[in-house]
Amino acid sequence: MGEENGRHNVKATTLKDIAEQTGFTVNTVSRALKNKEDISATTIKLIQEKAQELGYIGNTLASSLRSGMTKTIAVIVADVSNPHFSIAVKEIERAARTQDYTTFILNSYEDQEVEKKAIFSALSKNVDGIIICPSQGSDNNMEILQRTGTPFVLLGRHLDNDTMDYVVSDDEKGGYLATIHLLERGHQSILFLNAHHSISSARERLIGYTRAMMEYGIPVKSELIREVSNISGGSRNELNEVLKSKLEFTAIFAFNDMMAWESIFILNKHNIKVPENISVVGFDNIQSRMFIPFPLTSVSNSKGKTSRKAFEILLKRIYKQNSDVRYHEVVDTRLVIRESTKSLLL
Amino acid sequence: MGEENGRHNVKATTLKDIAEQTGFTVNTVSRALKNKEDISATTIKLIQEKAQELGYIGNTLASSLRSGMTKTIAVIVADVSNPHFSIAVKEIERAARTQDYTTFILNSYEDQEVEKKAIFSALSKNVDGIIICPSQGSDNNMEILQRTGTPFVLLGRHLDNDTMDYVVSDDEKGGYLATIHLLERGHQSILFLNAHHSISSARERLIGYTRAMMEYGIPVKSELIREVSNISGGSRNELNEVLKSKLEFTAIFAFNDMMAWESIFILNKHNIKVPENISVVGFDNIQSRMFIPFPLTSVSNSKGKTSRKAFEILLKRIYKQNSDVRYHEVVDTRLVIRESTKSLLL
DNA sequence: CTGAAAGCGCTTACAG
DNA sequence: CTGAAAGCGCTTACAG
């Protein structure tokens, strides 16, 4: 029943076929195809030509089962269709490919149950490692993952448990820079549309926001700090409510660009113009990758660098280098000023 | 060397462990965990509890090697960081997961060599099937893929070779609707920023464009039809050149929303306002998923439906249903009118 | 430089 | 209802 054998209608060429047609053993064929030093150059040439001729494609399933390495990683993010994550996924896939790693992509939708299944799915595929942006409050899932012994790196968020490797942005600085930018322009009532406080980056951006406010001697009003879902459409209701409540504010600092866009979209629906009536600052600087025709001031967090670094660390873990070190990387952030913020000063 | 065995530091539980601890054979354990009918309920319970207790995670590598099915698919697109593709990838991953399939994601960057490697990478991982948006002029790669016998479905683009399954949008209709919309509003010189004609959707959108122009008795000017790269930033130079050449046009129809946004971005740089000075229509209706604060008129092409359909067809191929049928699905398109288009008539 | 054997962890096909 | 054996296609470790 070769037909049912993973390669479907056409039976795939195996080492055995090459062995039979060249007169060597499977062992020698295997070693020749991997350019091992102890095989004669003539034999290597002969075998590789035959492999080429037969269109041989190695069965990594079999080799992985024996060798214990699959050359596969999994990337688990909240939602690939969020540009922030899709850019990260792209960069990781690209970095992985240069090292002959193939990438599984799994969405957690910020849901712990879905995330748990994603992790088990990855484990059952014997991935060599996992890069994961942990969903809200998923400390438990990460500890389960940690106990399996499979190498993993947290991306963009870290947990209280600091025995795990992570690569994050300097979120506190980002929050600080965004807020200072608005304060410098005379804004004092700044609505912070933040993500849930169980997300480390949300907590740290708030610390930056608070620090900036304090520097300007402005008391932080709790009603100006709103936690909303960072899934597309999540800030809609909250912002509508805020607008209805007649809460006073002249600027919005949004947890990410998606939320910032969404806010602007909603403000426009209410005939409120940006930046004329309200200034808006985002986070992620998606505009560095996509030419969105709305010039949003935003905190840049080098997604390429962050992603590559996460893969690099993962690779070290896979190859058990520096196993006594914890990698806690904080990538710098900076503010990119565009035209969504206006000064209230003359 | 359990350490080096794919599960790293912690040795993974195997069927053998469960067998030893329950007194059954590996065979029975395997069958019990799969709820086979010929195992007694008591045994099933006993074994499943033990599996739970030991935190057993099946090794799909081993089962796949034997059974020939990996429950894995690959999705190959030009670039996941393009929202059009990231949305498709998300939808496919979601559909696949409901059937216990895991998804590899690979980028081809519209490059045939990269694409070829991606295909071989997928094949060597023994994926059960592939969903691929073929890169420009990659008929050859698709034919190689076809000869391997691995089930695959083309997504968004089809080839001259119509023996392959595909799911596409009604691109001709989309091109027609976009153009008619502009013509109805008095635009006669419509710059079409199209993708390369080796892409079927580009050819068909052009047919729609041409048909609409003919209906209005307006000759199609070749200098108004420009083929640009559909990678981010690709339309930049071309549009700058067009603007420098003083070519007359009052509207732009862009191959996709990314290009439309990019065009608006560039027009703005030249102090040309949309829609006041130039009207713009895009394709993909990304705004249905992301609240981009620029209301772009765009052709909608039900990405959710298209993606799910592609997976559905792939699944049929994997399970060898209706193998005498060719699936050539054309999903309807419609125009979503927003505020990036203005009427020239009074 | 090459070969023979064992084994990775499962599932299949068959025996009882 | 359960078991014993073979085998999926490789790689490893060792023999010569």
XYZ file of C-alpha atoms (C1' of nucleotides) in Angstrom:
724
model
C 0.000 0.000 0.000
C 2.625 2.533 -1.009
C -0.242 4.760 -2.002
C -1.234 5.419 1.547
C 2.265 6.107 2.585
C 2.481 9.803 3.242
C 3.652 10.584 -0.239
C 0.372 9.446 -1.709
C -0.020 8.204 -5.250
C 3.640 8.310 -6.064
C 5.833 6.175 -3.866
C 8.703 8.208 -2.502
C 12.295 7.252 -3.124
C 14.061 5.958 -0.023
C 17.652 5.324 0.916
C 16.963 1.682 0.200
C 16.155 2.437 -3.441
C 19.391 4.338 -3.855
C 21.266 1.563 -2.093
C 19.870 -1.075 -4.409
C 20.631 0.909 -7.509
C 24.187 1.744 -6.518
C 25.149 -1.478 -4.795
C 26.014 0.173 -1.482
C 24.245 -0.327 1.812
C 21.640 2.017 3.208
C 24.159 3.054 5.804
C 26.724 4.169 3.268
C 24.088 5.930 1.214
C 22.913 7.819 4.274
C 26.441 8.866 5.132
C 27.285 9.805 1.569
C 24.255 12.064 1.265
C 25.343 13.855 4.400
C 28.849 14.348 3.043
C 30.447 12.480 5.900
C 34.231 12.536 5.823
C 34.796 8.823 5.970
C 33.136 8.138 2.615
C 35.258 8.245 -0.528
C 34.718 11.135 -2.875
C 33.863 8.771 -5.724
C 31.177 7.062 -3.723
C 29.726 10.354 -2.582
C 29.519 11.595 -6.133
C 27.956 8.381 -7.404
C 25.362 8.254 -4.667
C 24.476 11.918 -4.809
C 23.990 11.742 -8.538
C 21.719 8.763 -8.207
C 19.766 10.541 -5.465
C 19.364 13.537 -7.727
C 18.296 11.319 -10.596
C 15.655 9.609 -8.501
C 14.454 12.875 -7.025
C 15.250 11.725 -3.523
C 13.728 13.782 -0.720
C 14.877 12.726 2.717
C 12.217 11.556 5.133
C 12.828 13.796 8.117
C 10.224 11.883 10.071
C 12.409 8.833 10.116
C 15.635 10.653 10.708
C 14.096 12.699 13.509
C 12.717 9.649 15.200
C 16.166 8.208 15.364
C 18.233 11.294 15.955
C 15.872 13.078 18.312
C 16.094 16.355 16.416
C 13.303 17.510 14.146
C 14.747 20.809 12.925
C 11.348 22.234 13.643
C 10.219 25.016 15.925
C 6.791 26.301 16.878
C 5.811 29.927 17.187
C 2.751 30.579 19.317
C 1.217 34.046 19.219
C -2.158 35.515 20.069
C -3.191 36.083 16.484
C -1.097 36.047 13.318
C -3.452 38.402 11.614
C -2.349 41.186 13.947
C 0.478 42.893 12.020
C 2.616 43.072 15.132
C 2.642 39.294 15.313
C 2.696 38.610 11.608
C 5.861 40.669 11.315
C 7.417 38.741 14.192
C 6.356 35.434 12.654
C 7.821 36.418 9.322
C 11.133 37.400 10.853
C 11.343 34.242 12.918
C 10.488 32.053 9.954
C 13.177 33.782 7.944
C 15.812 33.419 10.653
C 14.824 29.807 11.214
C 15.086 28.955 7.571
C 18.676 30.130 7.364
C 19.440 27.380 9.882
C 17.279 24.817 8.059
C 14.539 25.006 10.644
C 10.899 24.837 9.648
C 8.289 26.751 11.602
C 4.889 25.748 12.894
C 2.612 28.630 13.560
C -0.126 28.423 16.162
C -2.595 31.021 17.426
C -3.605 31.211 21.069
C -6.208 33.977 20.718
C -5.137 35.116 24.213
C -7.003 32.084 25.524
C -5.270 29.799 27.974
C -7.068 26.671 26.891
C -6.284 27.239 23.244
C -2.722 28.030 24.178
C -2.402 24.842 26.178
C -3.595 22.802 23.226
C -1.179 24.642 20.989
C 1.695 23.796 23.301
C 0.752 20.127 23.429
C 0.293 20.099 19.709
C 3.800 21.452 19.301
C 5.228 18.978 21.799
C 3.570 16.012 20.152
C 5.200 17.112 16.908
C 8.514 16.937 18.758
C 9.539 20.467 17.960
C 13.095 21.244 18.992
C 11.924 24.465 20.604
C 9.132 26.980 20.998
C 8.966 30.761 20.758
C 5.862 31.927 22.541
C 4.173 35.166 23.377
C 2.370 33.939 26.475
C -1.310 34.721 26.601
C -2.856 36.655 29.450
C -2.170 35.097 32.821
C -0.793 31.907 31.367
C 1.944 31.426 33.955
C 0.599 27.971 34.529
C 0.919 26.942 30.894
C 4.485 28.220 30.805
C 5.354 26.207 33.883
C 3.910 23.080 32.316
C 6.003 23.814 29.264
C 9.063 24.378 31.394
C 8.663 21.021 33.094
C 8.693 19.203 29.764
C 12.273 20.319 29.293
C 11.637 21.521 25.766
C 13.609 24.711 25.096
C 11.474 27.806 24.787
C 11.796 31.559 24.746
C 9.145 34.067 25.735
C 8.645 36.798 23.197
C 7.357 40.266 24.024
C 6.141 39.384 27.498
C 7.724 37.871 30.556
C 6.376 36.335 33.730
C 7.065 36.759 37.408
C 8.877 33.453 37.240
C 12.215 34.749 36.046
C 13.802 31.373 35.434
C 12.543 31.555 31.865
C 14.345 33.119 28.936
C 12.701 36.089 27.327
C 13.161 38.842 24.792
C 10.997 41.883 25.381
C 10.946 45.521 24.376
C 11.791 48.254 26.814
C 8.116 48.804 27.504
C 8.574 51.094 30.448
C 10.739 53.412 28.402
C 8.238 53.225 25.568
C 5.372 54.176 27.839
C 7.466 56.942 29.302
C 8.502 58.382 25.943
C 4.967 58.351 24.591
C 3.598 60.096 27.645
C 6.390 62.668 27.880
C 5.837 63.473 24.229
C 2.205 64.328 24.974
C 2.996 66.176 28.198
C 5.590 68.305 26.448
C 2.870 69.371 24.064
C 0.615 70.487 26.867
C -1.588 67.420 27.226
C -2.434 66.665 30.816
C -5.480 64.451 30.563
C -4.169 61.457 28.684
C -6.458 58.475 28.236
C -4.383 55.298 28.368
C -6.089 52.482 26.463
C -4.024 49.699 27.906
C -4.126 45.924 27.589
C -4.900 43.725 30.570
C -2.531 44.117 33.530
C -1.757 40.411 33.500
C 0.386 41.194 30.453
C 3.823 42.344 31.541
C 4.157 44.842 28.734
C 0.883 46.461 29.781
C 2.066 46.779 33.365
C 5.389 48.228 32.332
C 3.984 50.695 29.868
C 1.761 51.893 32.686
C 4.788 52.345 34.919
C 6.360 54.484 32.200
C 3.148 56.466 31.828
C 2.947 57.019 35.576
C 6.567 58.016 35.878
C 6.158 60.628 33.155
C 3.022 62.033 34.768
C 4.763 62.274 38.101
C 7.696 64.086 36.562
C 5.244 66.687 35.379
C 3.555 66.707 38.761
C 0.258 65.590 37.335
C -1.784 63.173 39.407
C -2.649 59.930 37.633
C -6.413 59.562 37.385
C -7.534 55.971 37.506
C -10.565 56.652 35.315
C -8.181 57.595 32.526
C -6.584 54.181 32.598
C -8.676 51.607 30.795
C -7.882 48.007 30.201
C -9.329 46.633 27.000
C -8.986 43.434 25.022
C -6.142 43.592 22.579
C -7.996 41.490 20.042
C -9.205 43.403 16.969
C -12.326 45.378 17.875
C -11.560 45.170 21.580
C -11.336 48.874 22.331
C -14.496 49.784 20.503
C -17.028 49.474 23.314
C -14.751 50.936 25.943
C -13.977 54.014 23.906
C -17.607 54.535 22.978
C -18.459 54.401 26.653
C -15.700 56.807 27.589
C -16.946 59.241 24.976
C -20.497 58.932 26.260
C -19.372 59.537 29.832
C -18.017 62.946 28.898
C -14.732 62.134 30.582
C -12.284 64.918 29.741
C -9.131 64.077 27.825
C -7.102 65.660 25.063
C -4.948 62.722 24.074
C -4.932 58.942 23.848
C -1.989 56.642 24.396
C -2.906 53.244 22.992
C -1.322 49.916 23.924
C -0.638 49.183 20.284
C -1.123 50.600 16.809
C -4.137 48.399 16.126
C -5.896 49.965 19.086
C -4.693 53.416 18.084
C -6.112 52.989 14.580
C -9.291 51.625 16.016
C -9.543 54.614 18.338
C -9.042 57.049 15.513
C -11.633 55.172 13.517
C -14.132 55.510 16.351
C -13.253 59.118 17.096
C -13.852 59.934 13.446
C -17.268 58.284 13.675
C -18.017 60.741 16.452
C -16.754 63.594 14.307
C -13.723 64.040 16.477
C -10.627 64.718 14.390
C -7.099 63.526 15.026
C -4.917 65.417 15.805
C -7.083 68.553 15.700
C -9.331 67.558 18.597
C -7.515 64.618 20.110
C -3.882 63.538 19.804
C -3.075 59.835 19.550
C 0.101 57.841 20.156
C 0.405 54.149 19.368
C 2.918 51.404 20.033
C 4.642 48.991 17.594
C 5.373 51.415 14.789
C 3.694 49.170 12.256
C 4.090 51.984 9.799
C 7.765 51.155 9.415
C 6.617 48.051 7.537
C 3.343 49.063 6.003
C 2.636 52.340 4.313
C -0.575 53.054 6.177
C -1.835 56.426 4.948
C -2.378 57.727 8.419
C 0.747 59.202 9.992
C 0.565 57.780 13.502
C 3.066 58.783 16.162
C 4.167 55.499 17.666
C 6.731 53.772 19.846
C 9.109 51.693 17.768
C 10.240 48.335 19.138
C 12.535 46.793 16.529
C 10.506 43.727 15.702
C 13.157 42.323 13.377
C 15.834 42.501 16.022
C 13.581 41.123 18.748
C 12.485 38.190 16.626
C 15.954 37.301 15.475
C 17.249 37.502 19.017
C 14.532 35.188 20.272
C 15.446 32.609 17.648
C 19.114 32.967 18.404
C 18.545 32.288 22.091
C 16.299 29.364 21.292
C 19.015 27.895 19.131
C 21.504 28.183 21.980
C 19.113 26.355 24.255
C 18.544 23.649 21.680
C 22.269 23.104 21.396
C 22.660 23.378 25.157
C 25.109 26.228 25.115
C 25.542 28.394 28.213
C 22.921 26.396 30.005
C 23.816 28.150 33.243
C 22.811 31.559 31.882
C 19.304 33.060 31.854
C 18.642 35.221 28.840
C 16.643 38.289 29.755
C 16.943 40.591 26.780
C 15.372 44.013 26.760
C 15.424 45.626 23.338
C 15.468 49.402 23.221
C 12.423 51.425 22.211
C 12.189 54.900 20.734
C 9.464 57.274 19.739
C 8.702 57.947 16.094
C 6.882 61.243 15.820
C 4.402 61.620 13.004
C 1.320 63.743 12.637
C -1.256 62.256 14.965
C -0.144 64.432 17.866
C -0.704 68.174 18.153
C 0.624 70.675 20.636
C -1.862 72.503 22.815
C 0.712 75.187 23.532
C 1.000 78.058 21.140
C 21.234 9.477 26.049
C 17.611 10.245 26.762
C 18.704 13.846 27.077
C 19.331 14.203 23.415
C 16.104 12.581 22.527
C 13.890 15.303 21.194
C 12.311 15.996 24.551
C 15.569 17.203 26.000
C 16.382 17.074 29.687
C 13.233 15.301 30.700
C 12.759 11.916 29.110
C 9.313 11.685 27.571
C 6.836 9.037 28.578
C 6.273 6.407 25.911
C 3.722 3.701 25.326
C 6.249 1.297 26.709
C 6.267 3.077 30.077
C 2.517 2.882 30.291
C 2.612 -0.757 29.233
C 5.097 -1.637 31.944
C 3.139 0.163 34.627
C -0.204 -1.352 33.697
C 0.879 -4.826 32.740
C -0.516 -4.621 29.200
C 1.444 -4.695 25.989
C 2.394 -1.634 23.980
C -0.114 -2.705 21.372
C -3.023 -2.731 23.794
C -1.951 0.572 25.287
C -1.823 2.137 21.845
C -5.277 0.854 21.000
C -6.727 1.837 24.346
C -5.501 5.409 24.012
C -7.202 5.620 20.658
C -10.478 4.335 22.090
C -10.569 1.374 19.760
C -13.727 -0.680 20.035
C -12.139 -4.015 20.692
C -10.589 -2.975 24.001
C -12.627 -3.433 27.177
C -13.946 -0.336 28.853
C -12.109 -1.193 32.065
C -8.787 -1.473 30.297
C -9.339 1.748 28.430
C -10.080 3.556 31.655
C -7.084 2.077 33.441
C -4.685 2.885 30.645
C -5.991 6.368 30.005
C -5.732 7.244 33.657
C -2.183 6.029 33.786
C -1.375 7.997 30.652
C -2.857 11.097 32.242
C -0.911 10.483 35.421
C 2.361 10.151 33.561
C 1.623 13.178 31.382
C 1.869 11.109 28.250
C 2.145 13.048 25.013
C 2.004 10.886 21.916
C 5.007 10.937 19.641
C 3.445 11.801 16.320
C 6.779 11.318 14.615
C 6.693 7.635 15.302
C 3.023 7.187 14.575
C 3.331 9.140 11.344
C 6.285 7.103 10.200
C 4.249 3.971 10.534
C 0.828 5.201 9.472
C 1.948 7.475 6.669
C -0.183 10.375 7.889
C 1.332 13.326 9.719
C -1.776 15.408 10.364
C 0.290 18.304 9.171
C -0.185 20.727 6.322
C 1.985 23.489 4.931
C 0.796 26.897 3.851
C 3.098 28.703 1.455
C 2.419 32.372 0.775
C 4.445 35.270 -0.553
C 4.769 37.026 2.782
C 2.849 36.458 6.012
C 3.391 40.019 7.070
C 1.069 41.175 4.302
C -2.332 41.347 6.028
C -4.008 39.689 3.063
C -1.915 36.590 3.644
C -1.809 36.752 7.413
C -5.590 36.702 7.478
C -5.633 33.714 5.143
C -3.017 31.930 7.239
C -4.965 32.574 10.402
C -8.157 31.205 8.895
C -6.445 28.138 7.527
C -4.706 27.432 10.804
C -8.021 27.726 12.582
C -9.835 25.431 10.165
C -6.974 22.947 10.270
C -6.928 22.840 14.028
C -10.573 21.827 14.198
C -9.510 18.691 12.330
C -6.415 18.189 14.484
C -4.085 19.355 11.760
C -1.041 21.459 12.530
C 0.167 24.070 10.095
C 3.629 24.907 8.817
C 3.945 28.369 7.462
C 6.486 29.209 4.786
C 7.164 32.432 2.897
C 8.108 32.418 -0.767
C 8.709 36.167 -1.147
C 7.374 35.790 -4.715
C 10.695 34.133 -5.509
C 10.674 30.838 -7.351
C 13.845 29.525 -5.798
C 12.664 30.281 -2.282
C 9.344 28.743 -3.144
C 10.956 25.607 -4.451
C 12.916 25.195 -1.243
C 9.759 25.780 0.752
C 8.006 23.028 -1.173
C 10.834 20.576 -0.632
C 11.011 21.546 2.983
C 7.310 20.755 3.331
C 7.676 17.484 1.463
C 10.599 16.325 3.550
C 8.436 16.955 6.615
C 5.903 14.599 5.022
C 3.030 17.035 5.195
C -0.276 15.485 4.246
C -1.010 18.402 1.968
C -0.088 21.915 0.911
C -2.065 25.090 0.386
C -0.033 27.405 -1.765
C -0.393 30.795 -3.329
C 1.976 30.190 -6.228
C 4.596 32.870 -6.742
C 4.949 34.720 -10.008
C 5.444 32.403 -12.952
C 5.995 29.357 -10.812
C 4.163 26.944 -13.088
C 7.239 24.791 -13.055
C 7.330 24.487 -9.276
C 3.681 23.543 -9.219
C 4.260 20.854 -11.784
C 7.097 19.433 -9.734
C 4.781 19.454 -6.754
C 2.060 17.781 -8.762
C 4.368 14.961 -9.796
C 5.161 14.131 -6.174
C 1.547 13.137 -5.719
C 1.186 15.171 -2.528
C -2.266 16.763 -2.382
C -2.245 20.507 -2.823
C -4.608 23.360 -3.502
C -3.754 26.666 -5.133
C -5.021 29.655 -3.201
C -5.836 32.999 -4.781
C -4.115 32.291 -8.063
C -4.415 29.585 -10.665
C -2.250 28.443 -13.558
C -2.833 27.680 -17.204
C -2.515 24.049 -16.293
C -6.069 23.454 -15.158
C -5.526 19.963 -13.818
C -4.786 21.525 -10.416
C -7.326 22.358 -7.749
C -7.744 25.986 -6.868
C -9.797 28.457 -4.899
C -9.678 32.003 -6.206
C -11.713 35.168 -5.955
C -13.796 36.407 -8.813
C -11.018 38.764 -9.814
C -12.486 39.763 -13.136
C -15.690 40.820 -11.452
C -13.702 42.641 -8.783
C -11.713 44.556 -11.386
C -14.889 45.320 -13.242
C -16.758 46.570 -10.161
C -13.900 48.789 -9.054
C -13.561 50.344 -12.485
C -17.286 50.806 -13.046
C -17.494 52.504 -9.664
C -14.933 55.057 -10.795
C -16.413 55.455 -14.267
C -19.853 56.072 -12.815
C -18.338 58.923 -10.867
C -16.925 60.516 -13.967
C -13.361 59.205 -13.824
C -12.031 58.348 -17.246
C -8.284 58.310 -16.758
C -7.810 55.537 -14.237
C -4.295 54.517 -13.350
C -4.231 50.778 -12.735
C -1.371 49.835 -10.409
C -1.437 46.157 -11.147
C 0.736 43.251 -10.092
C 2.776 41.304 -12.611
C 0.776 39.725 -15.431
C 2.196 36.306 -14.622
C -0.205 36.343 -11.683
C -3.628 35.142 -12.764
C -5.469 37.529 -10.485
C -3.585 40.454 -12.030
C -4.536 39.332 -15.531
C -8.148 38.857 -14.600
C -8.513 42.118 -12.763
C -7.170 43.753 -15.901
C -9.790 41.984 -17.985
C -12.440 43.381 -15.661
C -10.912 46.828 -15.884
C -10.832 46.648 -19.663
C -14.371 45.367 -19.940
C -15.646 48.239 -17.813
C -13.735 50.800 -19.867
C -15.122 49.341 -23.076
C -18.641 49.471 -21.734
C -18.137 53.180 -21.257
C -16.558 53.481 -24.678
C -13.274 54.686 -23.254
C -10.098 53.453 -24.942
C -7.688 51.694 -22.610
C -4.381 53.542 -22.509
C -1.444 51.252 -21.997
C 0.555 53.926 -20.172
C -2.108 53.905 -17.483
C -1.538 50.250 -16.773
C 1.521 49.719 -14.632
C 2.857 46.486 -13.290
C 4.621 46.822 -9.973
C 5.979 44.448 -7.384
C 3.379 43.468 -4.840
C 5.932 43.325 -2.054
C 5.687 46.159 0.489
C 7.237 49.300 -0.979
C 6.934 47.965 -4.509
C 4.741 50.672 -5.979
C 6.746 53.521 -4.571
C 9.180 54.123 -7.426
C 6.653 53.515 -10.128
C 4.171 55.959 -8.703
C 6.819 58.594 -8.119
C 7.818 58.230 -11.755
C 4.260 58.446 -12.965
C 3.780 61.614 -10.966
C 6.969 63.084 -12.377
C 5.910 62.229 -15.933
C 2.824 64.406 -15.594
C 0.680 61.601 -16.879
C -2.957 62.636 -16.451
C -5.225 60.596 -14.220
C -7.941 61.302 -11.708
C -8.153 57.932 -10.033
C -6.075 54.919 -9.068
C -7.199 51.326 -8.968
C -4.632 49.377 -6.967
C -4.044 45.636 -7.123
C -4.419 45.386 -3.364
C -5.016 47.490 -0.288
C -1.343 47.549 0.622
C -0.574 49.197 -2.700
C -3.557 51.495 -2.304
C -2.352 52.649 1.111
C 1.132 53.034 -0.222
C -0.177 55.110 -3.109
C -2.124 57.367 -0.792
C 0.947 57.716 1.373
C 3.000 58.780 -1.622
C 0.301 61.066 -3.020
C 0.131 62.773 0.363
C 3.882 63.305 0.258
C 3.313 65.141 -3.020
C 0.546 67.172 -1.386
C -2.091 65.394 -3.415
C -5.150 64.634 -1.313
C -7.373 61.577 -1.487
C -10.193 61.729 -2.467
C -10.163 65.489 -3.116
C -7.558 65.358 -5.901
C -7.329 61.672 -6.691
C -9.762 58.842 -5.959
C -8.370 55.463 -4.923
C -9.859 51.967 -4.937
C -8.095 48.989 -3.405
C -8.626 45.247 -3.360
C -8.855 42.835 -0.389
C -10.990 44.930 1.937
C -8.488 44.563 4.751
C -10.549 47.102 6.629
C -13.152 44.471 7.391
C -10.591 42.979 9.763
C -8.536 45.937 10.871
C -9.876 49.316 11.824
C -7.505 51.296 9.664
C -8.396 54.965 10.122
C -8.458 55.620 6.423
C -11.770 54.750 4.793
C -10.637 53.000 1.623
C -13.087 51.883 -1.030
C -12.067 48.311 -1.777
C -13.098 45.068 -3.412
C -14.040 42.465 -0.821
C -13.042 38.883 -1.426
C -14.241 36.852 1.579
C -10.903 35.679 2.863
C -12.455 33.535 5.566
C -14.592 31.637 3.109
C -11.786 31.263 0.591
C -9.362 29.933 3.189
C -11.809 27.490 4.698
C -12.788 26.240 1.265
C -9.167 25.636 0.339
C -8.630 23.573 3.471
C -11.833 21.667 2.878
C -10.760 20.707 -0.622
C -7.312 19.769 0.600
C -8.882 17.485 3.169
C -10.931 15.771 0.468
C -7.790 15.182 -1.541
C -5.964 13.824 1.470
C -8.762 11.367 2.092
C -9.038 10.638 -1.608
C -12.647 11.584 -2.001
C -14.049 12.462 -5.417
C -10.660 11.951 -6.946
C -12.161 12.224 -10.407
C -13.312 15.820 -9.826
C -11.245 18.999 -10.297
C -12.070 21.685 -7.802
C -12.072 25.082 -9.430
C -13.782 27.351 -6.950
C -14.391 31.000 -7.707
C -15.539 32.950 -4.667
C -17.702 35.983 -5.305
C -16.368 39.530 -4.900
C -18.200 42.754 -4.157
C -17.322 46.399 -3.826
C -17.298 48.084 -0.437
C -17.634 51.805 -0.933
C -15.974 54.059 1.595
C -14.628 57.555 1.331
C -11.516 57.320 -0.797
C -13.456 57.869 -3.993
C -15.084 61.130 -5.045
C -17.425 61.912 -7.886
C -16.243 64.332 -10.543
C -19.821 64.929 -11.621
C -21.778 67.592 -9.854
C 36.324 3.347 3.599
C 32.077 0.302 4.017
C 28.807 -2.965 6.187
C 25.646 -5.473 9.564
C 22.777 -4.809 13.329
C 20.008 -2.469 16.489
C 16.732 0.855 17.618
C 13.883 5.424 17.629
C 8.201 4.883 19.198
C 4.719 3.999 17.196
C 0.769 1.182 14.093
C -0.631 -2.641 11.228
C -2.110 -7.122 10.350
C -2.798 -11.187 12.195
C -3.076 -14.875 15.765
C -5.518 -16.753 19.518
C -10.545 -8.798 24.202
C -5.285 -8.979 24.174
C -0.629 -10.222 22.522
C 3.616 -11.157 19.525
C 5.892 -9.787 15.572
C 7.078 -6.980 11.820
C 8.036 -2.723 9.850
C 7.792 2.559 8.748
C 12.917 4.975 6.970
C 16.178 6.643 8.889
C 20.831 7.177 12.224
C 23.948 5.438 15.681
C 27.598 2.839 17.341
C 30.549 -0.451 16.318
C 33.048 -3.961 13.589
C 36.332 -4.880 10.143
